[in-house]
């Protein structure tokens, strides 16, 4: 009843976007449980999209990710006085070093373990927070060079964090960072990862990328600036906060609503009970602020005081009758027609970071493999300025594999060279059955099988039409790797599994999401192997959305 739905394609899209923008390496910051999004699935998605390192604040966070199976480089930089350096070295965690004492601690642990510890120097260039001060640099780097020579440490990187206090101050920090770099090189150390910019500087200071950026908020798709939207930055907010109507009450004019009666109905209306309150991170200050939630495509006002567990929404203005169980979106990607999280941060007079990271522990974090807005909200009217034009969305209840196949044949019959279909759905959802149908509708040579063992398989036409390219985008790190495959997109029909967030740049496309009807399922699908016994044991819901001019009138009749 309380769900923070996290779109992994959105996370992947955002990491791609940052990589494209900066042209360098990306350290994806997953501290505080991935800014409240769930660190493990977000870290996985970020790595899939090419993040070089996962960054967290504490060693405890780093170890938890390692235990959860995140095998790649993990960097942590804020240490308690009793930090367990042995655990860090054992788990192969990179540590940010702010003091000589930390350097000695980790080097000693490396000595005990007979291993080399990976470290990055964390420097204070003007934030006056964590990081080695200017006066420590010379000694720190000299000792670092000794420990490199004796094999206890490897210096993987050097970094500093910005105060975002305006351009002039940013440039002063960058100049200090340059001094530090010169000192470090003078000591004979050339680090691989050099990073100063976090999300704000990544979008505001292209001169300060060095060779790496270290981004948190932008990975989750929120804008680090109060006056620029996610869409303006090319980002997709990954979190959709959902609940449902659990009660409805018709009330007459003059009814007092919630504690203190500071809302009294102006006329007869219907009140909906939504089980989301301030324990879940919903600000009490929303009361009387004119904030809304989205129900059945309409923005309905939150009325009366917010309780610890619940709030009340006036649904009197809804054109049609709502019922108990109706989905409620509290915030999400505004380009899908729902309120953005920024409404809450504005009301609170804070930054959106505090809103998403403050979503309470009772709210279930569910990773989904579709972009925000698909498929539950396809009834919502996309707002003006939607990143993709207004998709025309159709929904099908698919009761069995025959129906899935039939829909594929029907779709295949309407596709032409240059068309792109992005297909998303969990293991065993019926993606291969659908693609087989598409192949039949197109008249290409089979057999169409799950693309488990190859990245792309081409099925030539038997009827002098375009070939079908069946692509498994799941294992592609990024758009560049896709380009390396040198596929003939223009001369073929391409069906890409898991391509969401990577291929949309191509103009018009069709996005198909197959789901179990009860809603979203956990992410996964690396072991997609539908040929070994794919069965549609339960019915599916399939959403077909056509994006761009080619599909302006819908995909299927
Ligand atoms: C949190 C944090 C970041 C990420 O900041 P964003 O503004 O979310 O990109 C980067 N570096 C350090 C040291 C941090 O503490």
mmCIF file of C-alpha atoms in Angstrom, residues 140-348:
data_model
loop_
_atom_site.group_PDB
_atom_site.id
_atom_site.type_symbol
_atom_site.label_atom_id
_atom_site.label_comp_id
_atom_site.label_asym_id
_atom_site.label_seq_id
_atom_site.Cartn_x
_atom_site.Cartn_y
_atom_site.Cartn_z
ATOM 1 C CA UNK A 140 50.238 13.184 3.143
ATOM 2 C CA UNK A 141 51.446 12.846 -0.437
ATOM 3 C CA UNK A 142 55.059 12.168 0.596
ATOM 4 C CA UNK A 143 53.971 9.380 2.935
ATOM 5 C CA UNK A 144 51.589 8.121 0.286
ATOM 6 C CA UNK A 145 54.441 7.872 -2.210
ATOM 7 C CA UNK A 146 56.485 5.853 0.314
ATOM 8 C CA UNK A 147 53.614 3.443 0.898
ATOM 9 C CA UNK A 148 53.101 3.076 -2.832
ATOM 10 C CA UNK A 149 56.745 2.131 -3.236
ATOM 11 C CA UNK A 150 56.586 -0.379 -0.419
ATOM 12 C CA UNK A 151 53.432 -1.886 -1.904
ATOM 13 C CA UNK A 152 50.949 -1.218 0.907
ATOM 14 C CA UNK A 153 48.775 1.130 -1.076
ATOM 15 C CA UNK A 154 47.806 2.050 -4.600
ATOM 16 C CA UNK A 155 46.522 5.604 -5.116
ATOM 17 C CA UNK A 156 43.531 5.166 -7.390
ATOM 18 C CA UNK A 157 42.290 8.708 -7.266
ATOM 19 C CA UNK A 158 42.184 12.170 -5.830
ATOM 20 C CA UNK A 159 39.083 14.219 -5.161
ATOM 21 C CA UNK A 160 37.493 17.176 -3.507
ATOM 22 C CA UNK A 161 33.927 18.329 -2.966
ATOM 23 C CA UNK A 162 32.507 21.691 -3.990
ATOM 24 C CA UNK A 163 30.570 24.221 -1.955
ATOM 25 C CA UNK A 164 28.421 25.347 -4.917
ATOM 26 C CA UNK A 165 28.680 28.878 -3.606
ATOM 27 C CA UNK A 166 28.831 30.537 -7.025
ATOM 28 C CA UNK A 167 31.141 30.554 -9.994
ATOM 29 C CA UNK A 168 33.859 32.653 -8.438
ATOM 30 C CA UNK A 169 34.174 30.355 -5.430
ATOM 31 C CA UNK A 170 34.013 27.291 -7.666
ATOM 32 C CA UNK A 171 36.986 28.548 -9.637
ATOM 33 C CA UNK A 172 38.953 29.217 -6.465
ATOM 34 C CA UNK A 173 38.287 25.634 -5.363
ATOM 35 C CA UNK A 174 39.342 24.339 -8.762
ATOM 36 C CA UNK A 175 42.587 26.347 -8.578
ATOM 37 C CA UNK A 176 43.365 24.819 -5.168
ATOM 38 C CA UNK A 177 42.569 21.397 -6.557
ATOM 39 C CA UNK A 178 45.014 22.047 -9.404
ATOM 40 C CA UNK A 179 47.706 22.964 -6.848
ATOM 41 C CA UNK A 180 47.072 19.708 -5.036
ATOM 42 C CA UNK A 181 47.302 17.780 -8.293
ATOM 43 C CA UNK A 182 50.649 19.393 -9.071
ATOM 44 C CA UNK A 183 51.935 18.505 -5.592
ATOM 45 C CA UNK A 184 50.724 14.946 -5.952
ATOM 46 C CA UNK A 185 52.395 14.552 -9.321
ATOM 47 C CA UNK A 186 55.513 16.138 -7.866
ATOM 48 C CA UNK A 187 55.500 13.327 -5.296
ATOM 49 C CA UNK A 188 55.471 10.866 -8.191
ATOM 50 C CA UNK A 189 51.845 9.826 -7.985
ATOM 51 C CA UNK A 190 49.538 9.860 -11.025
ATOM 52 C CA UNK A 191 46.024 8.857 -9.985
ATOM 53 C CA UNK A 192 43.596 7.302 -12.441
ATOM 54 C CA UNK A 193 40.442 9.075 -11.222
ATOM 55 C CA UNK A 194 40.530 12.831 -10.706
ATOM 56 C CA UNK A 195 37.204 14.274 -9.595
ATOM 57 C CA UNK A 196 35.820 17.508 -8.268
ATOM 58 C CA UNK A 197 32.320 17.900 -9.729
ATOM 59 C CA UNK A 198 29.196 16.442 -8.115
ATOM 60 C CA UNK A 199 25.752 16.800 -9.727
ATOM 61 C CA UNK A 200 25.562 20.606 -9.668
ATOM 62 C CA UNK A 201 28.974 21.221 -11.259
ATOM 63 C CA UNK A 202 28.351 18.392 -13.726
ATOM 64 C CA UNK A 203 25.568 20.493 -15.229
ATOM 65 C CA UNK A 204 26.924 23.967 -14.487
ATOM 66 C CA UNK A 205 30.720 23.825 -14.831
ATOM 67 C CA UNK A 206 31.831 21.873 -17.881
ATOM 68 C CA UNK A 207 35.352 23.198 -17.337
ATOM 69 C CA UNK A 208 35.647 21.285 -14.067
ATOM 70 C CA UNK A 209 35.143 17.698 -15.133
ATOM 71 C CA UNK A 210 38.814 16.646 -14.949
ATOM 72 C CA UNK A 211 38.477 13.002 -16.041
ATOM 73 C CA UNK A 212 35.706 11.879 -13.696
ATOM 74 C CA UNK A 213 32.548 13.211 -12.066
ATOM 75 C CA UNK A 214 31.092 11.969 -8.792
ATOM 76 C CA UNK A 215 27.329 12.265 -8.971
ATOM 77 C CA UNK A 216 24.455 11.347 -6.720
ATOM 78 C CA UNK A 217 21.239 13.260 -7.253
ATOM 79 C CA UNK A 218 21.515 13.334 -11.039
ATOM 80 C CA UNK A 219 21.780 9.534 -11.130
ATOM 81 C CA UNK A 220 18.350 9.406 -9.520
ATOM 82 C CA UNK A 221 17.092 11.905 -12.071
ATOM 83 C CA UNK A 222 16.370 14.920 -9.898
ATOM 84 C CA UNK A 223 17.759 18.317 -10.730
ATOM 85 C CA UNK A 224 20.343 19.688 -8.289
ATOM 86 C CA UNK A 225 19.056 23.191 -9.062
ATOM 87 C CA UNK A 226 15.830 24.691 -7.708
ATOM 88 C CA UNK A 227 15.248 26.577 -10.957
ATOM 89 C CA UNK A 228 15.978 23.883 -13.558
ATOM 90 C CA UNK A 229 13.826 20.815 -14.079
ATOM 91 C CA UNK A 230 14.968 17.243 -14.600
ATOM 92 C CA UNK A 231 13.687 17.350 -18.177
ATOM 93 C CA UNK A 232 15.733 20.469 -18.916
ATOM 94 C CA UNK A 233 18.834 18.558 -17.845
ATOM 95 C CA UNK A 234 17.872 15.452 -19.832
ATOM 96 C CA UNK A 235 17.304 13.421 -16.678
ATOM 97 C CA UNK A 236 14.428 11.118 -15.750
ATOM 98 C CA UNK A 237 13.334 11.019 -12.098
ATOM 99 C CA UNK A 238 13.584 7.367 -11.076
ATOM 100 C CA UNK A 239 11.284 7.360 -8.069
ATOM 101 C CA UNK A 240 7.500 7.212 -8.288
ATOM 102 C CA UNK A 241 5.849 7.314 -4.880
ATOM 103 C CA UNK A 242 2.645 5.325 -5.013
ATOM 104 C CA UNK A 243 -0.182 4.436 -2.743
ATOM 105 C CA UNK A 244 -3.848 3.632 -3.143
ATOM 106 C CA UNK A 245 -7.264 4.747 -1.967
ATOM 107 C CA UNK A 246 -8.163 2.634 1.042
ATOM 108 C CA UNK A 247 -11.418 4.388 1.956
ATOM 109 C CA UNK A 248 -13.994 6.752 0.452
ATOM 110 C CA UNK A 249 -16.530 8.951 2.203
ATOM 111 C CA UNK A 250 -19.202 11.209 0.736
ATOM 112 C CA UNK A 251 -19.550 14.274 2.968
ATOM 113 C CA UNK A 252 -21.790 17.353 2.989
ATOM 114 C CA UNK A 253 -20.697 20.987 2.946
ATOM 115 C CA UNK A 254 -19.193 22.176 6.199
ATOM 116 C CA UNK A 255 -17.511 18.902 7.183
ATOM 117 C CA UNK A 256 -14.362 19.264 9.270
ATOM 118 C CA UNK A 257 -11.471 17.224 7.919
ATOM 119 C CA UNK A 258 -8.650 15.684 9.978
ATOM 120 C CA UNK A 259 -7.020 16.976 13.190
ATOM 121 C CA UNK A 260 -7.888 20.499 14.222
ATOM 122 C CA UNK A 261 -10.468 20.975 11.452
ATOM 123 C CA UNK A 262 -8.244 23.390 9.652
ATOM 124 C CA UNK A 263 -9.946 22.270 6.469
ATOM 125 C CA UNK A 264 -13.726 22.437 6.216
ATOM 126 C CA UNK A 265 -15.452 21.335 3.004
ATOM 127 C CA UNK A 266 -16.850 24.161 0.898
ATOM 128 C CA UNK A 267 -19.570 21.990 -0.602
ATOM 129 C CA UNK A 268 -20.618 18.387 -0.771
ATOM 130 C CA UNK A 269 -17.722 16.248 -1.949
ATOM 131 C CA UNK A 270 -15.997 12.875 -1.668
ATOM 132 C CA UNK A 271 -12.935 12.340 0.530
ATOM 133 C CA UNK A 272 -10.439 9.592 -0.174
ATOM 134 C CA UNK A 273 -8.238 8.096 2.516
ATOM 135 C CA UNK A 274 -4.636 7.490 1.414
ATOM 136 C CA UNK A 275 -2.356 5.552 3.782
ATOM 137 C CA UNK A 276 0.696 7.787 3.498
ATOM 138 C CA UNK A 277 1.717 10.113 6.304
ATOM 139 C CA UNK A 278 4.610 11.965 7.823
ATOM 140 C CA UNK A 279 6.171 8.707 9.083
ATOM 141 C CA UNK A 280 6.584 7.917 5.402
ATOM 142 C CA UNK A 281 8.307 11.193 4.651
ATOM 143 C CA UNK A 282 5.250 13.150 3.597
ATOM 144 C CA UNK A 283 5.764 16.642 5.024
ATOM 145 C CA UNK A 284 3.152 17.864 7.513
ATOM 146 C CA UNK A 285 3.733 21.273 5.959
ATOM 147 C CA UNK A 286 1.841 20.115 2.861
ATOM 148 C CA UNK A 287 -1.334 20.899 4.766
ATOM 149 C CA UNK A 288 -2.906 23.970 3.236
ATOM 150 C CA UNK A 289 -0.106 24.346 0.683
ATOM 151 C CA UNK A 290 -2.255 23.410 -2.304
ATOM 152 C CA UNK A 291 -0.325 20.215 -3.061
ATOM 153 C CA UNK A 292 -1.983 17.478 -5.080
ATOM 154 C CA UNK A 293 -1.735 13.784 -5.828
ATOM 155 C CA UNK A 294 -2.549 12.164 -9.174
ATOM 156 C CA UNK A 295 -5.548 9.835 -9.307
ATOM 157 C CA UNK A 296 -6.888 8.539 -12.604
ATOM 158 C CA UNK A 297 -5.171 11.293 -14.540
ATOM 159 C CA UNK A 298 -6.397 14.149 -12.383
ATOM 160 C CA UNK A 299 -4.556 16.210 -9.819
ATOM 161 C CA UNK A 300 -6.600 16.070 -6.604
ATOM 162 C CA UNK A 301 -5.850 18.315 -3.600
ATOM 163 C CA UNK A 302 -4.532 16.984 -0.308
ATOM 164 C CA UNK A 303 -6.819 18.433 2.366
ATOM 165 C CA UNK A 304 -6.584 18.686 6.157
ATOM 166 C CA UNK A 305 -3.612 17.839 8.335
ATOM 167 C CA UNK A 306 -1.296 15.034 7.344
ATOM 168 C CA UNK A 307 -1.302 12.280 9.959
ATOM 169 C CA UNK A 308 1.580 10.004 10.879
ATOM 170 C CA UNK A 309 0.167 7.234 8.689
ATOM 171 C CA UNK A 310 -2.448 8.727 6.437
ATOM 172 C CA UNK A 311 -3.734 11.746 4.616
ATOM 173 C CA UNK A 312 -6.977 12.789 2.967
ATOM 174 C CA UNK A 313 -7.508 13.750 -0.648
ATOM 175 C CA UNK A 314 -10.567 15.549 -2.011
ATOM 176 C CA UNK A 315 -11.653 13.571 -5.062
ATOM 177 C CA UNK A 316 -14.888 15.513 -5.605
ATOM 178 C CA UNK A 317 -13.579 17.069 -8.819
ATOM 179 C CA UNK A 318 -12.876 13.731 -10.511
ATOM 180 C CA UNK A 319 -14.991 13.350 -13.584
ATOM 181 C CA UNK A 320 -15.651 9.697 -12.962
ATOM 182 C CA UNK A 321 -16.342 7.748 -9.834
ATOM 183 C CA UNK A 322 -13.257 6.444 -8.098
ATOM 184 C CA UNK A 323 -13.223 3.269 -6.119
ATOM 185 C CA UNK A 324 -11.320 1.835 -3.206
ATOM 186 C CA UNK A 325 -8.090 0.352 -4.489
ATOM 187 C CA UNK A 326 -7.601 3.099 -7.095
ATOM 188 C CA UNK A 327 -3.860 3.870 -7.546
ATOM 189 C CA UNK A 328 -2.570 7.170 -6.179
ATOM 190 C CA UNK A 329 0.695 8.757 -7.299
ATOM 191 C CA UNK A 330 2.104 11.180 -4.740
ATOM 192 C CA UNK A 331 5.023 12.201 -6.910
ATOM 193 C CA UNK A 332 7.032 10.989 -9.874
ATOM 194 C CA UNK A 333 8.264 12.071 -13.283
ATOM 195 C CA UNK A 334 6.255 15.212 -14.109
ATOM 196 C CA UNK A 335 6.556 14.537 -17.838
ATOM 197 C CA UNK A 336 4.113 11.653 -17.277
ATOM 198 C CA UNK A 337 1.537 14.018 -15.793
ATOM 199 C CA UNK A 338 2.127 13.436 -12.087
ATOM 200 C CA UNK A 339 3.343 15.998 -9.523
ATOM 201 C CA UNK A 340 7.149 16.198 -9.153
ATOM 202 C CA UNK A 341 8.896 15.596 -5.804
ATOM 203 C CA UNK A 342 9.970 19.230 -6.018
ATOM 204 C CA UNK A 343 6.493 20.308 -4.900
ATOM 205 C CA UNK A 344 7.285 18.840 -1.499
ATOM 206 C CA UNK A 345 10.744 20.370 -1.278
ATOM 207 C CA UNK A 346 9.377 23.793 -2.222
ATOM 208 C CA UNK A 347 6.706 23.562 0.458
ATOM 209 C CA UNK A 348 9.346 22.539 2.983
#
